């Protein structure tokens, strides 16, 4: 067996801007949106597009901070490095890194279980066997090579987006009808209505989780200081526009109640198109789960690799295989935990905590950049390096929004 080393073998830089944008869009447009559209419509009713807009704004502010920090510190385990640089606290950075890994593991396990459950609707396969085969297959792709992994993610992303475009184009509505009824999408100044919108926005935010994963590929991106920030912003903007447009069409073609009560809300848009269309959307829904889980395995293994190289995790997690130029041991380690969770542990509570943990991480990253800029302001030694540099109020607003959303959600939970 070929020996793996840490010191002399770097990760392979093979990812360009177009592929990175597709990767970023693919981490967001997927199982989250396919599954959550109905739930968001159930909370926000006709104002579901506004809920997605609110979530998009929240994600966009944080994406600015991630973009700038990724150009300042283009390394794997990016969030941990950002926290360490902003707060000068190695322990806090280590906790952040492992929280990022945890969210990736739980998300991948949840998506794995969901994919197998959905597969069993039309295919007779034992639950345990299906999960084992699926995790092994995804781990193999992730360990095979970053170029191959990103190519697989890109292909599935194209299929996902194409399926959404098809579903939106054949839905029982038209641009003219939407234009004539545009007032129906403007919410009134009613506290109860806005409470539903904000509740829907919290759910919708899960569909934006993923762009932060892009920073953990920093050591595999060409011209990383300029490419990675551009890709982060482009991915969030494209995804936001897509979600808003598709949700407008969906809510115009199907009632919020129908969407909420459907296990596959996107399929509701093509029910009038026959068996081929509904089966096709079912297959695409399977692919969204696979795509999302694969992305999480790639992300979590890169964070583990980055933590190992900064001596915040066991060194063997940072070993890179000379043939594949990927962190194989980290990939196997992450996949083994995913398999155990998917097979033996209840995931509902952990899955619900995923968005909360991510928002805490986002708040920390935003305030880290805010502190870094404050130090530069005091010392008058501003980093003018390659990459974007945003005003200091941008990360402050981003971090404050994350905390406000967490406070809102906590208040809602305590009041129920």
Short mmCIF file of C-alpha atoms in Angstrom, two decimals:
data_model
loop_
_atom_site.label_atom_id
_atom_site.label_comp_id
_atom_site.label_asym_id
_atom_site.label_seq_id
_atom_site.Cartn_x
_atom_site.Cartn_y
_atom_site.Cartn_z
CA UNK A 1 0.00 0.00 0.00
CA UNK A 2 1.29 3.44 -0.83
CA UNK A 3 2.51 5.36 2.20
CA UNK A 4 0.69 8.58 3.08
CA UNK A 5 2.52 11.64 4.33
CA UNK A 6 1.54 14.97 5.81
CA UNK A 7 4.53 17.26 5.34
CA UNK A 8 5.45 16.88 1.69
CA UNK A 9 2.20 16.22 -0.14
CA UNK A 10 -0.16 19.20 -0.52
CA UNK A 11 -3.76 18.99 -1.64
CA UNK A 12 -4.15 19.28 -5.40
CA UNK A 13 -5.18 22.71 -6.73
CA UNK A 14 -7.53 21.84 -9.58
CA UNK A 15 -10.79 23.73 -8.87
CA UNK A 16 -11.58 26.78 -11.03
CA UNK A 17 -14.23 29.52 -10.63
CA UNK A 18 -17.00 27.89 -12.75
CA UNK A 19 -16.67 24.55 -10.98
CA UNK A 20 -16.46 26.24 -7.58
CA UNK A 21 -19.63 28.23 -8.26
CA UNK A 22 -21.42 25.03 -9.31
CA UNK A 23 -20.11 23.36 -6.16
CA UNK A 24 -21.39 26.27 -4.04
CA UNK A 25 -24.80 26.31 -5.72
CA UNK A 26 -24.93 22.53 -5.39
CA UNK A 27 -24.35 22.70 -1.64
CA UNK A 28 -27.40 24.94 -1.28
CA UNK A 29 -29.85 24.00 -4.04
CA UNK A 30 -30.70 20.46 -3.14
CA UNK A 31 -32.53 18.35 -0.62
CA UNK A 32 -33.09 21.34 1.69
CA UNK A 33 -35.10 23.34 -0.84
CA UNK A 34 -36.78 20.29 -2.39
CA UNK A 35 -38.06 19.23 1.04
CA UNK A 36 -38.54 22.57 2.80
CA UNK A 37 -40.46 24.53 0.18
CA UNK A 38 -43.72 23.09 1.47
CA UNK A 39 -42.87 23.72 5.12
CA UNK A 40 -41.92 27.33 4.39
CA UNK A 41 -45.18 27.80 2.49
CA UNK A 42 -47.03 26.36 5.47
CA UNK A 43 -45.53 29.02 7.77
CA UNK A 44 -45.42 32.05 5.44
CA UNK A 45 -48.36 31.15 3.16
CA UNK A 46 -48.42 33.38 0.04
CA UNK A 47 -45.42 35.26 1.37
CA UNK A 48 -43.04 32.29 1.11
CA UNK A 49 -40.92 34.21 -1.48
CA UNK A 50 -40.46 36.98 1.12
CA UNK A 51 -39.31 34.36 3.64
CA UNK A 52 -36.70 33.12 1.16
CA UNK A 53 -35.68 36.73 0.49
CA UNK A 54 -35.14 37.33 4.22
CA UNK A 55 -33.04 34.19 4.50
CA UNK A 56 -31.09 35.21 1.42
CA UNK A 57 -30.24 38.58 2.97
CA UNK A 58 -29.11 36.86 6.17
CA UNK A 59 -26.91 34.48 4.17
CA UNK A 60 -25.57 37.28 1.96
CA UNK A 61 -24.27 39.37 4.86
CA UNK A 62 -22.43 36.38 6.27
CA UNK A 63 -21.15 35.46 2.81
CA UNK A 64 -19.42 38.86 2.62
CA UNK A 65 -17.49 38.03 5.79
CA UNK A 66 -16.65 34.53 4.56
CA UNK A 67 -15.50 35.99 1.23
CA UNK A 68 -13.11 38.49 2.81
CA UNK A 69 -11.77 36.08 5.40
CA UNK A 70 -11.21 33.38 2.78
CA UNK A 71 -8.93 35.79 0.89
CA UNK A 72 -7.06 36.70 4.09
CA UNK A 73 -6.69 33.10 5.30
CA UNK A 74 -7.02 30.70 2.34
CA UNK A 75 -6.74 27.45 4.32
CA UNK A 76 -8.80 24.36 5.05
CA UNK A 77 -10.75 24.45 8.34
CA UNK A 78 -11.41 28.07 7.46
CA UNK A 79 -13.98 28.84 10.17
CA UNK A 80 -11.62 27.66 12.91
CA UNK A 81 -8.82 29.82 11.51
CA UNK A 82 -11.12 32.84 11.27
CA UNK A 83 -12.23 32.49 14.90
CA UNK A 84 -8.64 32.03 16.05
CA UNK A 85 -7.47 35.10 14.16
CA UNK A 86 -10.34 37.26 15.39
CA UNK A 87 -10.44 36.23 19.05
CA UNK A 88 -6.83 35.03 19.54
CA UNK A 89 -8.22 31.94 21.24
CA UNK A 90 -7.00 28.54 20.08
CA UNK A 91 -9.46 26.60 22.25
CA UNK A 92 -12.43 28.52 20.83
CA UNK A 93 -11.10 27.91 17.33
CA UNK A 94 -10.78 24.19 18.01
CA UNK A 95 -14.36 23.98 19.34
CA UNK A 96 -15.56 25.87 16.23
CA UNK A 97 -13.74 23.47 13.92
CA UNK A 98 -15.27 20.42 15.58
CA UNK A 99 -18.72 22.05 15.55
CA UNK A 100 -18.35 22.53 11.79
CA UNK A 101 -17.40 18.87 11.44
CA UNK A 102 -20.37 17.89 13.62
CA UNK A 103 -22.85 19.81 11.49
CA UNK A 104 -21.43 18.17 8.37
CA UNK A 105 -21.64 14.69 9.89
CA UNK A 106 -25.19 15.13 11.18
CA UNK A 107 -26.35 16.66 7.90
CA UNK A 108 -24.78 13.84 5.88
CA UNK A 109 -26.29 11.18 8.15
CA UNK A 110 -29.71 12.82 8.00
CA UNK A 111 -29.58 13.08 4.21
CA UNK A 112 -28.41 9.46 3.97
CA UNK A 113 -31.37 8.19 6.01
CA UNK A 114 -33.77 10.42 4.08
CA UNK A 115 -32.40 9.22 0.73
CA UNK A 116 -32.76 5.56 1.65
CA UNK A 117 -36.27 6.13 2.97
CA UNK A 118 -37.25 7.86 -0.23
CA UNK A 119 -35.61 5.12 -2.31
CA UNK A 120 -37.67 2.48 -0.52
CA UNK A 121 -40.87 4.04 -1.84
CA UNK A 122 -40.18 2.42 -5.23
CA UNK A 123 -37.24 0.06 -4.61
CA UNK A 124 -37.26 -2.90 -2.22
CA UNK A 125 -33.94 -2.64 -0.37
CA UNK A 126 -33.24 -3.43 3.30
CA UNK A 127 -32.73 -0.26 5.34
CA UNK A 128 -29.40 -1.28 6.90
CA UNK A 129 -27.91 -2.64 3.68
CA UNK A 130 -28.97 0.44 1.76
CA UNK A 131 -27.33 2.81 4.24
CA UNK A 132 -24.08 0.81 4.31
CA UNK A 133 -23.83 0.67 0.51
CA UNK A 134 -24.69 4.34 0.13
CA UNK A 135 -22.12 5.57 2.68
CA UNK A 136 -19.40 3.35 1.18
CA UNK A 137 -20.18 4.67 -2.31
CA UNK A 138 -20.06 8.31 -1.21
CA UNK A 139 -16.88 7.81 0.80
CA UNK A 140 -15.25 6.21 -2.23
CA UNK A 141 -16.13 9.16 -4.46
CA UNK A 142 -14.93 11.66 -1.84
CA UNK A 143 -11.61 9.82 -1.41
CA UNK A 144 -11.15 9.25 -5.15
CA UNK A 145 -10.05 12.82 -5.87
CA UNK A 146 -11.29 16.36 -5.47
CA UNK A 147 -11.55 16.87 -9.23
CA UNK A 148 -13.73 13.79 -9.58
CA UNK A 149 -15.79 14.72 -6.50
CA UNK A 150 -16.45 18.25 -7.72
CA UNK A 151 -17.30 16.87 -11.18
CA UNK A 152 -19.90 14.53 -9.66
CA UNK A 153 -21.34 17.37 -7.56
CA UNK A 154 -21.39 19.63 -10.64
CA UNK A 155 -23.26 17.06 -12.76
CA UNK A 156 -25.86 16.47 -10.05
CA UNK A 157 -26.19 20.23 -9.50
CA UNK A 158 -26.95 20.76 -13.19
CA UNK A 159 -29.59 18.03 -12.98
CA UNK A 160 -31.12 19.53 -9.81
CA UNK A 161 -31.30 23.04 -11.25
CA UNK A 162 -32.61 21.78 -14.60
CA UNK A 163 -35.34 19.82 -12.83
CA UNK A 164 -36.42 22.90 -10.87
CA UNK A 165 -36.47 24.97 -14.07
CA UNK A 166 -38.56 22.27 -15.77
CA UNK A 167 -40.98 22.04 -12.83
CA UNK A 168 -41.36 25.82 -12.76
CA UNK A 169 -41.87 26.02 -16.53
CA UNK A 170 -44.67 23.44 -16.67
CA UNK A 171 -46.44 24.57 -13.49
CA UNK A 172 -50.07 25.56 -13.84
CA UNK A 173 -49.45 29.31 -13.96
CA UNK A 174 -47.91 31.90 -16.27
CA UNK A 175 -45.71 34.96 -16.07
CA UNK A 176 -48.71 37.07 -17.07
CA UNK A 177 -50.83 35.74 -14.22
CA UNK A 178 -48.03 36.32 -11.73
CA UNK A 179 -47.49 39.87 -13.01
CA UNK A 180 -51.20 40.62 -12.75
CA UNK A 181 -51.32 39.40 -9.15
CA UNK A 182 -48.00 40.77 -7.88
CA UNK A 183 -49.77 42.59 -5.03
CA UNK A 184 -50.64 39.22 -3.50
CA UNK A 185 -46.96 38.66 -2.67
CA UNK A 186 -46.56 41.95 -0.77
CA UNK A 187 -47.22 41.34 2.95
CA UNK A 188 -49.31 43.81 4.94
CA UNK A 189 -48.07 45.55 8.09
CA UNK A 190 -49.56 42.84 10.27
CA UNK A 191 -47.58 41.35 13.17
CA UNK A 192 -49.16 37.90 12.77
CA UNK A 193 -48.30 37.79 9.06
CA UNK A 194 -44.70 38.82 9.68
CA UNK A 195 -44.39 36.28 12.49
CA UNK A 196 -45.28 33.60 9.94
CA UNK A 197 -42.80 35.06 7.44
CA UNK A 198 -39.95 35.09 9.97
CA UNK A 199 -40.81 31.55 11.10
CA UNK A 200 -40.70 30.48 7.47
CA UNK A 201 -37.43 32.36 6.98
CA UNK A 202 -35.81 30.38 9.82
CA UNK A 203 -36.84 27.16 8.08
CA UNK A 204 -35.75 28.54 4.71
CA UNK A 205 -32.30 29.36 6.07
CA UNK A 206 -31.52 25.64 6.16
CA UNK A 207 -31.76 25.68 2.36
CA UNK A 208 -28.89 28.23 2.27
CA UNK A 209 -26.56 26.21 4.49
CA UNK A 210 -23.61 25.06 2.43
CA UNK A 211 -21.89 28.14 1.01
CA UNK A 212 -19.66 28.17 4.10
CA UNK A 213 -18.39 24.74 3.06
CA UNK A 214 -16.62 26.34 0.12
CA UNK A 215 -13.94 27.92 2.31
CA UNK A 216 -12.78 24.46 3.38
CA UNK A 217 -11.69 23.76 -0.20
CA UNK A 218 -9.31 26.75 -0.16
CA UNK A 219 -6.18 24.62 -0.58
CA UNK A 220 -7.61 22.96 -3.70
CA UNK A 221 -8.67 26.14 -5.57
CA UNK A 222 -6.64 27.83 -8.30
CA UNK A 223 -5.91 31.56 -7.68
CA UNK A 224 -7.66 31.09 -4.37
CA UNK A 225 -7.48 34.66 -3.02
CA UNK A 226 -9.51 36.03 -5.92
CA UNK A 227 -11.44 32.93 -7.05
CA UNK A 228 -12.89 31.79 -3.72
CA UNK A 229 -14.42 35.15 -2.62
CA UNK A 230 -16.04 35.63 -6.03
CA UNK A 231 -17.45 32.12 -6.00
CA UNK A 232 -18.96 32.54 -2.51
CA UNK A 233 -20.83 35.75 -3.36
CA UNK A 234 -21.96 34.54 -6.80
CA UNK A 235 -23.26 31.27 -5.35
CA UNK A 236 -25.36 32.96 -2.65
CA UNK A 237 -26.79 35.56 -5.06
CA UNK A 238 -27.66 32.97 -7.73
CA UNK A 239 -29.25 30.65 -5.16
CA UNK A 240 -31.28 33.48 -3.60
CA UNK A 241 -32.69 34.57 -6.96
CA UNK A 242 -33.47 30.99 -7.88
CA UNK A 243 -35.30 30.26 -4.62
CA UNK A 244 -37.38 33.44 -4.84
CA UNK A 245 -38.41 32.86 -8.47
CA UNK A 246 -39.26 29.17 -8.03
CA UNK A 247 -41.19 29.85 -4.81
CA UNK A 248 -43.22 32.57 -6.55
CA UNK A 249 -44.15 30.14 -9.32
CA UNK A 250 -44.88 27.31 -6.88
CA UNK A 251 -47.09 29.41 -4.64
CA UNK A 252 -48.97 30.69 -7.70
CA UNK A 253 -49.57 27.23 -9.15
CA UNK A 254 -50.29 25.25 -5.97
CA UNK A 255 -51.95 26.33 -2.75
CA UNK A 256 -49.75 26.69 0.35
CA UNK A 257 -51.75 23.91 2.02
CA UNK A 258 -51.06 21.48 -0.85
CA UNK A 259 -47.36 22.27 -0.73
CA UNK A 260 -47.22 21.91 3.05
CA UNK A 261 -48.96 18.53 3.06
CA UNK A 262 -46.82 17.05 0.28
CA UNK A 263 -43.72 14.97 1.08
CA UNK A 264 -42.31 16.03 -2.29
CA UNK A 265 -43.61 19.57 -2.90
CA UNK A 266 -41.68 20.05 -6.15
CA UNK A 267 -43.44 16.99 -7.61
CA UNK A 268 -46.76 18.80 -7.02
CA UNK A 269 -45.79 21.21 -9.79
CA UNK A 270 -45.54 18.46 -12.43
CA UNK A 271 -48.44 16.17 -11.46
CA UNK A 272 -50.32 17.13 -14.58
CA UNK A 273 -47.43 16.05 -16.80
CA UNK A 274 -47.81 12.29 -16.33
CA UNK A 275 -45.82 9.39 -14.91
CA UNK A 276 -42.55 10.25 -16.64
CA UNK A 277 -42.38 13.71 -15.12
CA UNK A 278 -43.27 12.61 -11.58
CA UNK A 279 -40.84 9.67 -11.72
CA UNK A 280 -38.14 11.96 -13.07
CA UNK A 281 -38.61 14.39 -10.19
CA UNK A 282 -38.52 11.44 -7.76
CA UNK A 283 -35.15 10.40 -9.17
CA UNK A 284 -33.86 13.96 -8.97
CA UNK A 285 -34.99 14.14 -5.34
CA UNK A 286 -32.85 11.07 -4.66
CA UNK A 287 -29.90 12.77 -6.33
CA UNK A 288 -30.33 15.87 -4.19
CA UNK A 289 -29.91 13.76 -1.07
CA UNK A 290 -26.83 12.03 -2.48
CA UNK A 291 -25.35 15.32 -3.60
CA UNK A 292 -25.90 16.99 -0.23
CA UNK A 293 -24.42 14.09 1.72
CA UNK A 294 -21.38 13.87 -0.58
CA UNK A 295 -20.70 17.59 -0.19
CA UNK A 296 -20.87 17.26 3.62
CA UNK A 297 -18.39 14.36 3.60
CA UNK A 298 -15.98 16.40 1.48
CA UNK A 299 -16.37 19.45 3.73
CA UNK A 300 -16.03 17.61 7.05
CA UNK A 301 -12.95 15.68 5.93
CA UNK A 302 -11.25 18.92 4.80
CA UNK A 303 -11.99 20.60 8.13
CA UNK A 304 -10.52 17.59 9.95
CA UNK A 305 -7.47 17.78 7.67
CA UNK A 306 -7.07 21.51 8.39
CA UNK A 307 -7.42 21.03 12.16
CA UNK A 308 -4.80 18.28 12.09
CA UNK A 309 -2.35 20.51 10.24
CA UNK A 310 -2.84 23.26 12.83
CA UNK A 311 -2.34 20.72 15.66
CA UNK A 312 -5.97 20.95 16.80
CA UNK A 313 -6.78 17.34 15.88
CA UNK A 314 -4.85 14.04 15.67
CA UNK A 315 -2.08 14.29 13.06
CA UNK A 316 -3.19 11.17 11.21
CA UNK A 317 -6.32 13.05 10.09
CA UNK A 318 -4.03 15.36 8.10
CA UNK A 319 -2.37 12.63 6.08
CA UNK A 320 -2.76 12.99 2.31
CA UNK A 321 -2.63 10.01 -0.02
CA UNK A 322 0.08 10.51 -2.70
CA UNK A 323 -2.05 9.00 -5.46
CA UNK A 324 -5.42 10.67 -4.89
CA UNK A 325 -4.02 13.77 -3.17
CA UNK A 326 -7.00 13.71 -0.81
CA UNK A 327 -7.20 13.26 3.00
CA UNK A 328 -8.23 9.61 2.77
CA UNK A 329 -7.98 8.76 6.48
CA UNK A 330 -10.05 11.82 7.41
CA UNK A 331 -12.63 10.81 4.79
CA UNK A 332 -12.84 7.25 6.16
CA UNK A 333 -13.07 8.56 9.74
CA UNK A 334 -15.90 10.98 8.91
CA UNK A 335 -17.77 8.38 6.84
CA UNK A 336 -17.55 5.82 9.65
CA UNK A 337 -19.20 8.23 12.10
CA UNK A 338 -21.87 9.09 9.52
CA UNK A 339 -22.57 5.38 9.06
CA UNK A 340 -22.88 4.83 12.83
CA UNK A 341 -25.27 7.76 13.24
CA UNK A 342 -27.36 6.73 10.25
CA UNK A 343 -27.65 3.16 11.51
CA UNK A 344 -28.03 3.46 15.26
CA UNK A 345 -28.86 6.95 16.49
CA UNK A 346 -32.03 9.08 16.41
CA UNK A 347 -31.15 12.10 14.32
CA UNK A 348 -34.23 14.30 14.66
CA UNK A 349 -33.02 16.42 17.57
CA UNK A 350 -29.50 16.76 16.19
CA UNK A 351 -30.82 17.68 12.76
CA UNK A 352 -32.96 20.44 14.28
CA UNK A 353 -29.88 21.78 16.04
CA UNK A 354 -27.93 22.02 12.79
CA UNK A 355 -29.28 25.43 11.80
CA UNK A 356 -28.76 26.75 15.33
CA UNK A 357 -25.14 25.61 15.43
CA UNK A 358 -24.50 27.07 11.97
CA UNK A 359 -25.95 30.44 13.02
CA UNK A 360 -23.69 30.46 16.08
CA UNK A 361 -20.70 29.74 13.86
CA UNK A 362 -21.77 32.46 11.42
CA UNK A 363 -22.09 34.96 14.29
CA UNK A 364 -18.62 34.04 15.49
CA UNK A 365 -17.10 34.40 12.01
CA UNK A 366 -18.76 37.78 11.43
CA UNK A 367 -17.61 39.18 14.76
CA UNK A 368 -14.13 37.77 14.17
CA UNK A 369 -13.79 39.86 11.01
CA UNK A 370 -15.26 42.86 12.89
CA UNK A 371 -12.54 42.48 15.58
CA UNK A 372 -9.79 42.07 12.99
CA UNK A 373 -10.87 45.27 11.28
CA UNK A 374 -11.00 47.04 14.65
CA UNK A 375 -7.38 46.06 15.36
CA UNK A 376 -6.36 47.33 11.93
CA UNK A 377 -8.21 50.57 12.58
CA UNK A 378 -6.34 51.09 15.85
CA UNK A 379 -2.93 50.23 14.41
CA UNK A 380 -3.60 51.97 11.07
CA UNK A 381 -2.14 48.85 9.44
CA UNK A 382 -4.84 47.81 6.97
CA UNK A 383 -4.61 44.58 5.01
CA UNK A 384 -4.73 45.66 1.37
CA UNK A 385 -4.01 42.19 0.01
CA UNK A 386 -5.67 40.52 -2.94
CA UNK A 387 -9.38 39.93 -2.46
CA UNK A 388 -12.40 41.94 -1.27
CA UNK A 389 -12.26 44.32 1.71
CA UNK A 390 -15.67 45.40 3.03
CA UNK A 391 -16.60 48.22 5.46
CA UNK A 392 -16.42 47.28 9.15
CA UNK A 393 -20.18 47.62 9.60
CA UNK A 394 -20.83 44.73 7.20
CA UNK A 395 -19.60 41.92 9.51
CA UNK A 396 -21.21 43.67 12.50
CA UNK A 397 -24.61 43.63 10.78
CA UNK A 398 -24.05 40.03 9.67
CA UNK A 399 -23.23 38.85 13.19
CA UNK A 400 -26.07 40.85 14.75
CA UNK A 401 -28.60 39.39 12.31
CA UNK A 402 -27.50 35.86 13.21
CA UNK A 403 -27.94 36.58 16.93
CA UNK A 404 -31.33 38.21 16.34
CA UNK A 405 -32.56 35.16 14.42
CA UNK A 406 -31.35 32.87 17.21
CA UNK A 407 -33.08 35.07 19.79
CA UNK A 408 -36.29 35.07 17.75
CA UNK A 409 -36.27 31.30 17.39
CA UNK A 410 -35.50 30.79 21.10
CA UNK A 411 -38.40 33.09 22.01
CA UNK A 412 -40.74 31.14 19.75
CA UNK A 413 -39.66 27.82 21.28
CA UNK A 414 -40.08 29.10 24.84
CA UNK A 415 -43.54 30.46 24.09
CA UNK A 416 -44.85 27.14 22.71
#
